[in-house]
Amino acid sequence: MNSAHHEGVYYIKKAKDFRGPTNRADNGVLVGGLWSPVGPIECISLSKALGGTTIVAVETVVGSFALPLYDHINDASDQIFGSMKSQNPIFDHPTLQLLEKCQTLDTLKQVHAHMLTTGLALHTFPLSKLLLVSSTLAVSYSLSVFNQIRNPTIFLFNTLISSLTSNHNHLTHIAFSIYNRVLSHKTLRPNCFTFPSLFKACGSDPWFHHGPALHTHVLKFLGPPYDHFVQASLINFYAKCGKVSVSRYLFNQIAEPDLATWNSILAAYAHSSCSGSGSISGWAASLSLEALWLFTEMQNSSIRPNEVSIVALVSACTNLGALSQGTWAHTYVLRNNLKLNRFVGTALIDMYAKCGCLDLACQLFDQLHARDTLCYNAIIGGLAIHGYGRRALDLYEKMKLEGLAPDDVTFMVTLCACSHVGLVEKGCRVFESIKEVYGMEPKLEHYGCLVDLLGRAGRLKDAEERVRTMPMKPNAILWRSLLGAAKVHGNLEIGEVALKNLIKLEPETSGNYVLLSNIYASVDRWDDVNRVRKLMKDQGIVKVPGSSLVEIGGAMHEFLMGDKTHPHLKEVYLKLEEMNKRLSEYGHKPRTREVLFDIEEEEKEDALSYHSERLAIAFALIASHSSAPIRIIKNLRVCHDCHVSTKLISSIYEREIIVRDRHRFHHFKDGTCSCSDYW
DNA sequence: GTAGGGTTAG
């Protein structure tokens, strides 16, 4: 082969480094999207000359740099690539180094002018750098640079698309218009580098519906076997738009998943199970369990989990409240020398906090080196749900002192922290600061927190006023917190308004009807209770059964209200009887008002004492060590009677009982609860 | 030039 024919052949990697299907290559030789003047025949000879190493990507960059390649032709390794790079005036061109350092558009323009005069701007690699840098400084400039390129290669189209989708979520429409130019191009075709960034952009509203069409393009332009990058982005896309089963189907098609595709499917299950209702439903729990199961399958394969896999595993444990497995994941990180980076750190902080081990969460937070806003959000949120409002506010201040900017989530968890302990004035100031100090517009969620803050504190009129004057339409969550506040403070008028709106938005959620009927029951309006009961019956709405999980010896035990299925049923009910007896010795009188329907008083008492957490506590008292705290995870909120009884039980049996309910934690100890009865 | 990762009101 005559080196004079070479206009430069770069991007050579050993075939063994190239995992997965090879439709990057045509006939075993390819072509990073661009047809090199070298041509396939020469590439094959080159491949042979390199001792059988497959050339997986060929790119024409600029003339006269083929020679360094020949100098190293017998040593086919990444070193070749490295030394080629170092000897290649294009890759390390001083102008490109200048380009990387550009901080302003003006300096960028100067560098660009220089590139035009020296001819550097005629070549793909320098142009791609120019596009990347300019897209971070001024997108319009990078678009004008792109439009000036006479024959942009697919490499440059891809560079532009990826820079548009990674830096600017709001520019997805431009990315798609660029993609359409590829589609209408006479000779260019999208390749495996084109799709992943586009699927990433489709992973949020309102772009979901573009995904399936794009998927057909993958089938049309790439064909099997599919590139793993593309597969991973597809799995991720379908999970994000709620179609985990499609993600799973695609994953199952992959003969040998690599790390990225394993991680995609793990994240798909872990993430899908935490979005949605916010509490554990059977469906969400089964998705998280599947993530745990997939993780063990991954360990049985030849792929070693990395930090990304651990993050998904830990998130799944958080959703399940599976403290043992979550702790195991923590030790896995330490044993296998994985990095405890901010991703893993935040996931673990969240896991410990949401599994009831706030102390461990705080310790871990203190140990974390590179903390960012998300780490703070996780710990502030953790403190909030455990009812440590002041500590949460202290960290909120500390975060700002560290120079970190609060984001939407920070405001949300901080407001929530104020709300849980009744720090009304402080919370209102935080809310006002969103606009006044940070120049951001409060979102629906922030109004929701504010309404909750005011409502819980009994300022129902103020809360209602906020709802009426807020700039956007209230959602179901907001109406429900107003309804909850109306119930606590016995305000029927506001409760009825809230419910009317709530049922319009969520006609099938049983909890809404239960809340209203409890309001009626609390003022002995049994006719209205019956009316709600009939309404539910007519609409075919079934009350969600209360469920409590408790972990004993590493196994999760689930109890449903009035459960008759547990293997230790007999002992549990005997213990329950004993507990009820001791409770009444301590003067406890069941508060029966909150039982949904007008049944006989004695039956009501029964219904209360068979609430799922009572069964779980009874079992834990029998089956766990007497010094260990009892940790319970509920799917609904703790009812008033259970709250009173559990306080007493903690003192009678001298046990610490930690209950995670639908909204927050209650630490019962020595007859009191950490929520100070404000929940 | 491409993928997969943490926090989110009630």
XYZ file of C-alpha atoms (C1' of nucleotides) in Angstrom:
689
model
C 0.000 0.000 0.000
C 1.335 3.303 -0.964
C 1.384 5.730 1.883
C 0.854 8.549 -0.567
C -2.751 7.377 -0.893
C -3.312 8.008 2.735
C -4.830 11.179 3.796
C -4.623 10.120 7.390
C -5.949 7.103 9.179
C -6.751 7.527 12.785
C -8.973 6.224 15.532
C -7.505 2.807 15.540
C -8.324 0.576 18.410
C -7.684 -3.063 18.966
C -10.623 -5.247 18.134
C -10.614 -6.788 21.590
C -11.356 -3.383 23.065
C -14.366 -3.152 20.925
C -17.178 -4.901 22.714
C -20.447 -5.872 21.329
C -21.947 -6.058 17.903
C -19.965 -4.438 15.176
C -22.292 -2.652 12.902
C -19.872 0.198 13.256
C -17.913 -1.795 10.729
C -18.782 -2.801 7.209
C -17.078 -6.025 6.247
C -15.102 -5.873 9.413
C -13.710 -2.484 8.597
C -15.312 0.656 9.326
C -15.744 3.771 9.097
C -16.817 6.099 11.912
C -19.587 7.340 9.774
C -17.341 8.880 7.176
C -16.078 7.342 4.010
C -12.371 7.622 4.185
C -10.363 8.214 0.989
C -8.367 5.253 2.199
C -11.143 2.940 1.090
C -11.998 -0.514 2.352
C -9.368 -2.474 0.476
C -6.557 -0.406 1.879
C -8.121 -0.650 5.272
C -8.057 -4.406 5.095
C -4.415 -4.409 4.104
C -3.732 -2.008 6.880
C -5.535 -4.283 9.255
C -3.361 -7.202 8.128
C -0.277 -5.093 8.477
C -1.302 -4.387 12.035
C -1.196 -8.104 12.751
C -4.872 -8.840 12.338
C -6.074 -5.979 14.436
C -9.396 -4.850 13.171
C -9.719 -1.255 12.337
C -12.995 -0.239 13.810
C -13.016 3.366 12.898
C -11.395 5.274 10.157
C -11.570 8.960 9.843
C -9.959 11.343 7.430
C -8.652 14.208 9.380
C -5.967 15.824 7.366
C -3.281 14.866 4.895
C 0.286 13.788 5.550
C -0.109 12.139 8.911
C -0.103 8.576 7.775
C 3.574 8.084 8.294
C 3.629 7.892 12.064
C 1.237 5.004 11.726
C 3.684 3.059 9.592
C 6.452 3.660 12.062
C 4.503 1.768 14.694
C 2.786 -0.695 12.493
C 4.116 -3.790 14.230
C 2.998 -2.755 17.650
C -0.746 -2.846 17.395
C -1.852 -1.428 20.647
C -3.468 1.572 22.140
C -0.010 3.005 22.421
C -0.066 3.417 18.674
C -3.159 5.461 18.985
C -1.669 7.470 21.810
C 1.591 8.129 20.030
C -0.237 8.931 16.828
C -2.216 11.417 18.750
C 0.857 12.946 20.294
C 2.645 13.113 16.955
C -0.325 14.411 15.129
C -0.217 18.155 14.791
C -3.977 18.198 14.380
C -4.901 16.527 17.664
C -2.505 18.609 19.694
C -2.519 21.678 17.583
C -1.798 24.729 19.740
C -4.847 26.450 18.290
C -7.042 23.627 19.555
C -5.560 23.997 23.001
C -6.427 27.673 22.802
C -9.901 26.715 21.675
C -10.438 24.524 24.738
C -9.560 27.448 26.969
C -12.033 29.887 25.427
C -14.275 31.353 28.087
C -15.988 34.049 26.072
C -17.576 34.263 22.676
C -15.152 37.000 21.617
C -12.053 34.907 22.187
C -13.783 32.009 20.503
C -14.449 34.147 17.455
C -10.768 35.126 17.319
C -9.681 31.509 17.488
C -12.212 30.625 14.819
C -10.861 33.366 12.547
C -7.390 31.974 13.060
C -8.592 28.494 12.204
C -10.079 29.806 8.980
C -6.875 31.532 7.898
C -4.642 28.559 8.731
C -6.931 26.080 7.046
C -7.505 24.208 10.292
C -11.216 24.839 9.879
C -11.241 22.594 6.817
C -10.851 19.472 8.894
C -13.321 17.391 10.762
C -11.576 17.040 14.102
C -10.847 20.742 14.706
C -14.337 21.583 13.535
C -15.919 19.164 15.971
C -13.924 20.761 18.811
C -15.101 24.163 17.629
C -18.723 22.998 17.651
C -18.416 21.522 21.112
C -16.813 24.576 22.667
C -19.094 27.053 20.946
C -22.217 25.124 21.930
C -21.321 25.685 25.586
C -20.752 29.413 25.019
C -23.391 30.354 22.468
C -25.517 27.822 20.684
C -26.411 30.264 17.921
C -22.725 30.620 17.112
C -22.171 26.895 16.951
C -25.153 26.624 14.618
C -23.732 29.323 12.362
C -20.336 27.569 12.403
C -22.083 24.385 11.382
C -24.035 26.087 8.608
C -20.819 27.431 7.132
C -19.294 23.968 6.783
C -19.523 23.046 3.137
C -19.886 19.281 3.387
C -20.427 18.359 6.979
C -19.606 14.734 7.694
C -21.871 12.545 9.802
C -19.236 12.956 12.516
C -19.966 16.689 12.591
C -23.739 16.199 12.452
C -23.410 13.864 15.440
C -21.182 16.272 17.319
C -23.712 19.023 16.909
C -26.681 16.843 17.840
C -24.972 15.537 20.949
C -23.872 18.996 22.066
C -27.418 20.272 21.612
C -28.985 17.446 23.567
C -26.462 17.251 26.385
C -26.099 20.907 27.272
C -29.478 22.286 26.419
C -32.618 20.373 27.225
C -34.724 23.080 25.691
C -32.943 22.729 22.338
C -34.189 19.267 21.572
C -36.305 20.654 18.741
C -33.163 22.035 17.046
C -31.391 18.717 17.547
C -34.285 17.018 15.755
C -34.221 19.521 12.902
C -30.489 18.777 12.471
C -31.307 15.074 12.531
C -33.914 15.659 9.814
C -31.199 17.224 7.692
C -29.230 13.985 8.017
C -32.313 12.038 6.931
C -32.856 14.184 3.845
C -29.156 14.181 2.933
C -28.292 12.453 -0.319
C -25.449 10.294 0.926
C -25.238 10.589 4.692
C -26.980 8.101 6.962
C -27.446 8.278 10.706
C -25.126 5.858 12.489
C -24.765 4.348 15.928
C -23.377 7.609 17.293
C -26.419 9.542 16.142
C -29.140 7.749 18.087
C -28.065 7.617 21.748
C -28.117 11.369 22.278
C -31.478 11.652 20.525
C -32.990 8.930 22.705
C -31.623 10.697 25.741
C -33.414 13.850 24.612
C -36.642 11.864 24.119
C -36.461 10.710 27.724
C -38.492 13.638 29.025
C -41.781 15.250 28.214
C -42.854 16.482 25.654
C -40.492 14.392 23.532
C -41.634 10.930 24.590
C -43.673 10.391 21.446
C -40.622 10.892 19.199
C -38.941 7.826 20.669
C -40.847 5.022 18.951
C -40.414 6.656 15.516
C -36.723 6.999 16.193
C -36.672 3.341 17.184
C -37.940 2.398 13.713
C -35.033 4.392 12.272
C -32.626 2.317 14.333
C -34.148 -0.807 12.813
C -33.936 0.707 9.354
C -30.447 2.194 9.436
C -28.506 -0.037 11.789
C -30.054 -3.490 11.758
C -29.035 -6.323 14.066
C -26.884 -6.969 15.924
C -27.389 -3.609 17.561
C -24.727 -1.488 19.118
C -24.705 -1.589 22.930
C -24.716 2.163 23.256
C -27.860 2.302 21.175
C -29.423 -0.563 23.139
C -28.661 1.128 26.444
C -30.218 4.377 25.298
C -33.325 2.548 24.050
C -33.737 0.650 27.333
C -33.407 3.905 29.174
C -35.836 5.713 26.921
C -38.642 3.161 27.268
C -38.177 3.031 31.041
C -38.419 6.799 31.274
C -41.706 6.880 29.434
C -43.079 4.180 31.698
C -42.711 1.148 29.441
C -40.392 -0.989 31.527
C -41.665 -4.121 29.854
C -40.388 -2.872 26.486
C -37.040 -2.117 28.127
C -36.995 -5.659 29.453
C -37.904 -7.107 26.075
C -35.021 -5.233 24.436
C -32.653 -6.286 27.198
C -33.664 -9.916 26.754
C -32.760 -9.684 23.065
C -29.141 -8.923 23.917
C -27.100 -12.102 23.850
C -24.251 -10.794 25.978
C -25.168 -7.614 27.799
C -22.250 -5.354 28.633
C -21.877 -3.134 31.668
C -23.871 -0.280 30.117
C -26.851 -2.427 29.114
C -26.871 -4.163 32.512
C -26.827 -0.807 34.208
C -29.580 0.494 31.947
C -31.946 -2.311 32.835
C -31.082 -2.074 36.552
C -31.775 1.650 36.490
C -34.959 1.049 34.517
C -36.392 -1.121 37.296
C -34.989 0.893 40.186
C -36.155 4.205 38.768
C -39.577 3.102 37.573
C -40.472 1.862 41.008
C -39.789 5.130 42.794
C -41.706 7.395 40.449
C -45.464 7.534 40.713
C -47.498 7.424 43.862
C -44.634 7.938 46.269
C -45.562 5.051 48.497
C -44.842 1.412 48.038
C -47.491 -0.294 46.020
C -47.304 -3.927 45.145
C -46.351 -3.062 41.583
C -43.559 -0.689 42.580
C -42.237 -3.189 45.088
C -42.161 -5.934 42.477
C -40.139 -3.683 40.146
C -37.617 -2.981 42.895
C -37.446 -6.659 43.741
C -36.763 -7.374 40.093
C -33.871 -4.887 40.220
C -32.417 -6.820 43.176
C -32.880 -10.063 41.328
C -31.264 -8.685 38.160
C -28.305 -7.547 40.207
C -27.647 -11.085 41.397
C -28.017 -12.301 37.809
C -25.474 -9.731 36.740
C -23.082 -11.034 39.365
C -23.483 -14.509 37.921
C -22.423 -13.186 34.533
C -18.925 -12.121 33.673
C -19.696 -8.432 34.045
C -18.535 -6.819 37.275
C -20.902 -4.272 38.776
C -19.532 -0.747 38.998
C -20.617 2.393 40.840
C -23.509 2.937 38.432
C -24.856 -0.548 39.122
C -24.580 0.076 42.866
C -26.546 3.310 42.595
C -29.432 1.425 40.952
C -29.228 -1.374 43.517
C -29.251 1.071 46.430
C -32.226 2.975 44.976
C -34.157 -0.279 44.709
C -33.340 -1.034 48.363
C -34.543 2.436 49.335
C -37.881 1.825 47.663
C -38.284 -1.499 49.409
C -37.036 -0.248 52.750
C -34.603 -3.154 52.525
C -32.012 -1.995 55.026
C -30.031 -5.245 55.088
C -29.587 -5.353 51.338
C -28.800 -1.641 51.233
C -26.161 -2.067 53.921
C -24.776 -4.996 51.990
C -24.456 -2.737 48.931
C -22.527 -0.247 51.073
C -20.083 -2.934 52.194
C -19.826 -4.150 48.593
C -18.557 -0.701 47.644
C -15.954 -0.785 50.420
C -14.871 -4.405 49.841
C -14.467 -4.016 46.109
C -12.723 -0.671 46.186
C -15.474 1.045 44.291
C -15.518 4.802 44.611
C -17.793 6.321 47.200
C -18.452 9.202 44.853
C -21.282 11.685 45.172
C -23.690 9.490 43.190
C -23.136 6.432 45.371
C -22.946 8.670 48.438
C -26.254 10.391 47.764
C -28.004 7.105 47.031
C -26.692 5.624 50.297
C -27.581 8.719 52.343
C -31.084 8.539 50.943
C -31.274 4.803 51.573
C -30.168 5.065 55.207
C -32.468 8.005 55.837
C -35.473 6.313 54.270
C -34.755 3.016 56.016
C -34.866 4.759 59.374
C -31.114 5.030 60.064
C -30.796 8.788 60.089
C -27.588 8.678 62.154
C -25.835 6.580 59.515
C -27.092 8.913 56.801
C -25.627 11.909 58.660
C -22.320 10.125 59.264
C -22.008 9.267 55.619
C -22.879 12.814 54.633
C -20.097 14.142 56.868
C -17.609 11.707 55.353
C -18.413 12.607 51.762
C -15.695 14.720 50.159
C -17.212 16.274 47.084
C -20.703 17.256 48.138
C -22.991 18.938 45.700
C -26.526 20.272 45.823
C -28.017 16.799 45.388
C -26.137 15.405 48.390
C -27.488 18.257 50.464
C -30.983 17.729 49.095
C -30.860 14.091 50.144
C -29.751 14.803 53.714
C -32.079 17.799 54.150
C -34.937 15.664 52.849
C -33.889 12.887 55.239
C -33.882 15.242 58.222
C -37.252 16.604 57.076
C -39.031 13.261 56.994
C -37.580 12.409 60.392
C -38.937 15.636 61.810
C -35.641 17.445 62.426
C -36.697 20.771 60.971
C -34.074 22.914 62.642
C -31.183 20.649 61.736
C -32.485 20.644 58.175
C -32.515 24.439 58.148
C -28.976 24.547 59.583
C -27.757 22.393 56.699
C -29.665 24.544 54.237
C -27.675 27.535 55.527
C -24.413 25.574 55.553
C -24.962 24.547 51.973
C -25.262 28.157 50.908
C -22.107 29.015 52.860
C -20.309 26.295 50.916
C -21.225 28.218 47.787
C -23.727 25.680 46.504
C -26.831 27.030 44.811
C -30.139 25.652 46.063
C -32.345 24.184 43.349
C -36.046 23.316 43.049
C -35.608 20.196 45.120
C -33.693 22.037 47.849
C -36.552 24.480 48.279
C -39.028 21.650 48.303
C -37.319 19.547 50.990
C -36.518 22.617 53.083
C -40.144 23.757 52.987
C -41.175 20.227 53.826
C -38.802 20.277 56.820
C -40.444 23.485 58.062
C -43.880 22.049 57.456
C -43.278 18.912 59.525
C -42.335 20.856 62.645
C -44.570 23.881 62.241
C -41.848 26.430 61.455
C -44.387 28.523 59.588
C -42.683 31.908 59.485
C -39.324 30.464 58.559
C -40.939 28.391 55.812
C -42.742 31.412 54.409
C -39.420 33.260 54.267
C -37.815 30.376 52.386
C -40.721 30.435 49.953
C -40.432 34.164 49.370
C -36.666 33.861 48.891
C -37.148 31.621 45.872
C -38.172 34.638 43.851
C -36.690 37.528 45.799
C -33.224 36.128 46.449
C -32.747 33.523 43.740
C -34.825 35.084 40.991
C -36.596 31.797 40.292
C -40.327 31.292 39.860
C -41.804 29.039 42.547
C -43.230 25.908 40.974
C -46.427 24.022 41.670
C -44.577 21.821 44.167
C -43.415 24.847 46.141
C -46.941 26.205 46.337
C -47.981 22.739 47.451
C -45.442 22.795 50.277
C -46.554 26.262 51.292
C -50.205 25.254 51.414
C -49.243 22.228 53.484
C -47.144 24.398 55.811
C -50.004 26.843 56.412
C -52.703 24.205 56.518
C -51.014 21.921 59.032
C -50.396 24.881 61.295
C -54.121 25.580 61.275
C -53.944 28.626 59.041
C -56.515 27.122 56.704
C -57.859 30.446 55.456
C -54.351 31.543 54.419
C -53.777 28.178 52.794
C -57.018 28.404 50.857
C -56.204 31.961 49.822
C -52.875 30.759 48.421
C -54.625 28.047 46.453
C -57.019 30.582 44.955
C -54.320 33.094 44.001
C -51.498 30.854 42.849
C -50.558 31.265 39.194
C -51.079 27.664 38.158
C -53.786 25.041 38.498
C -53.555 23.113 41.789
C -52.916 19.390 41.397
C -54.265 16.438 43.342
C -51.363 16.392 45.821
C -52.055 19.994 46.743
C -55.781 19.479 47.202
C -55.064 16.390 49.276
C -52.784 18.231 51.677
C -55.447 20.906 52.065
C -57.967 18.151 52.717
C -55.611 16.567 55.251
C -55.227 19.902 57.025
C -59.008 20.390 56.984
C -59.375 16.993 58.617
C -56.815 17.639 61.355
C -58.380 20.993 62.156
C -61.956 19.830 61.666
C -62.801 22.343 58.936
C -65.598 20.689 56.990
C -66.176 23.575 54.651
C -62.654 23.643 53.229
C -62.447 19.863 53.364
C -65.478 19.496 51.127
C -64.187 22.004 48.591
C -60.822 20.273 48.523
C -62.398 16.887 48.075
C -64.654 18.017 45.276
C -61.610 19.209 43.345
C -59.629 16.155 44.312
C -62.239 13.732 43.035
C -62.371 15.593 39.741
C -58.662 14.965 39.325
C -58.477 11.502 40.868
C -61.887 9.835 40.721
C -60.478 6.415 41.496
C -58.227 6.933 44.492
C -59.830 5.357 47.533
C -57.732 7.339 50.020
C -59.541 10.538 49.054
C -62.928 9.120 50.015
C -61.517 7.648 53.201
C -60.158 11.053 54.217
C -63.537 12.709 53.699
C -65.475 10.013 55.464
C -63.061 10.310 58.394
C -63.825 14.015 58.539
C -67.556 13.254 58.685
C -66.965 10.507 61.233
C -64.967 12.854 63.443
C -68.057 15.059 63.820
C -70.469 12.097 63.998
C -72.106 12.822 60.639
C -72.788 9.166 59.964
C -75.318 9.867 57.211
C -72.579 11.568 55.253
C -70.191 8.748 56.056
C -72.767 6.390 54.547
C -73.185 8.624 51.521
C -69.444 8.444 50.846
C -69.543 4.698 51.391
C -72.335 4.364 48.818
C -70.518 6.620 46.390
C -67.443 4.432 46.638
C -69.524 1.314 46.169
C -71.349 2.743 43.142
C -68.075 3.777 41.538
C -66.554 0.384 42.256
C -63.787 1.914 44.347
C -62.063 -0.456 46.722
C -60.221 0.670 49.807
C -56.498 -0.007 49.558
C -55.623 -2.422 52.349
C -53.124 -1.180 54.893
C -49.830 -3.003 54.629
C -46.811 -3.001 56.903
C -43.394 -4.464 56.257
C -41.043 -5.461 59.010
C -37.575 -6.921 58.614
C -36.668 -9.818 60.884
C -33.349 -11.569 60.444
C -32.838 -10.163 56.962
C -36.252 -11.314 55.725
C -39.091 -8.937 55.005
C -42.466 -9.888 56.501
C -45.563 -8.240 55.175
C -48.775 -7.873 57.158
C -52.061 -6.669 55.757
C -54.867 -5.290 57.864
C -56.615 -8.195 59.579
C -54.065 -10.529 58.010
C -54.820 -14.240 58.368
C -52.016 -15.584 56.201
C -48.792 -15.245 58.125
C -47.188 -18.582 59.138
C -46.940 -17.423 62.763
C -50.508 -16.191 62.770
C -51.487 -17.820 66.034
C -48.586 -16.397 68.048
C -49.105 -12.983 66.484
C -52.760 -12.809 67.484
C -51.985 -14.097 70.981
C -49.383 -11.380 71.349
C -51.875 -8.852 70.032
C -54.363 -9.852 72.706
C -51.727 -9.433 75.372
C -50.783 -6.040 73.944
C -54.388 -4.867 73.966
C -54.769 -6.008 77.536
C -51.683 -4.131 78.673
C -52.725 -1.070 76.670
C -56.041 -0.933 78.468
C -54.256 -1.434 81.806
C -52.397 1.739 80.947
C -55.722 3.455 80.417
C -55.719 3.394 76.647
C -59.165 3.760 75.154
C -59.227 3.091 71.404
C -60.275 6.143 69.453
C -62.813 4.680 67.112
C -63.865 7.727 65.170
C -61.546 7.124 62.284
C -62.950 3.758 61.382
C -64.507 4.287 58.021
C -68.000 2.893 58.453
C -70.612 3.007 61.151
C -70.105 -0.436 62.579
C -70.630 -1.416 66.198
C -68.179 0.056 68.689
C -66.612 -3.284 69.573
C -66.043 -4.169 65.947
C -64.432 -0.796 65.461
C -61.984 -1.532 68.226
C -61.155 -4.813 66.576
C -60.624 -3.147 63.238
C -58.186 -0.766 64.876
C -56.207 -3.359 66.748
C -55.780 -5.383 63.571
C -54.275 -2.475 61.674
C -51.298 -3.815 59.803
C -48.624 -2.056 61.859
C -50.081 -3.486 65.041
C -49.669 -6.998 63.613
C -46.133 -6.174 62.465
C -45.200 -4.813 65.897
C -46.662 -7.893 67.575
C -44.594 -10.155 65.342
C -41.439 -8.111 65.867
C -41.925 -8.245 69.640
C -42.022 -12.038 69.411
C -39.372 -12.606 66.781
C -36.671 -9.973 67.166
C -34.015 -9.342 69.780
C -35.303 -7.302 72.686
C -32.721 -4.558 72.307
C -33.104 -4.058 68.561
C -35.255 -1.211 67.291
C -38.361 -2.337 65.419
C -38.476 -0.835 61.932
C -41.770 -0.778 60.116
C -42.693 0.492 56.677
C -46.360 1.311 56.040
C -48.108 2.039 52.767
C -50.629 4.442 54.343
C -50.458 7.121 56.988
C -50.468 6.107 60.629
C -53.956 6.511 62.064
C -54.530 8.446 65.231
C -55.274 5.419 67.366
C -52.198 3.528 66.201
C -50.090 6.596 66.907
C -51.310 6.787 70.497
C -51.010 3.033 71.033
C -47.547 2.765 69.529
C -46.287 5.498 71.822
C -47.587 3.480 74.771
C -46.230 0.204 73.420
C -42.761 1.738 73.108
C -42.854 2.503 76.791
C -44.628 -0.656 78.021
C -42.287 -2.989 76.132
C -39.264 -0.677 76.351
C -38.682 -0.892 72.630
C -37.746 1.747 70.128
C -40.207 1.570 67.236
C -39.461 3.370 63.994
C -42.374 3.648 61.582
C -42.027 4.986 58.056
C -45.513 5.880 56.895
C -46.613 7.259 53.594
C -45.249 10.697 54.365
C -42.684 10.662 57.127
C -40.998 8.835 59.996
C -42.206 8.397 63.539
C -39.622 7.399 66.172
C -41.505 6.021 69.109
C -39.464 5.837 72.292
C -40.284 5.958 76.018
C -43.902 6.801 75.280
C -43.298 9.736 72.959
C -42.980 10.223 69.214
C -40.401 12.290 67.359
C -43.189 14.027 65.439
C -44.418 15.626 68.681
C -47.896 14.600 67.534
C -47.671 17.134 64.724
C -48.175 15.208 61.517
C -19.245 12.714 18.273
C -22.478 7.935 21.520
C -24.821 4.809 26.924
C -25.936 3.588 32.004
C -25.925 6.949 38.044
C -27.904 10.272 43.230
C -32.085 14.227 45.627
C -38.150 15.700 44.446
C -44.506 18.145 48.288
C -48.893 14.680 50.598
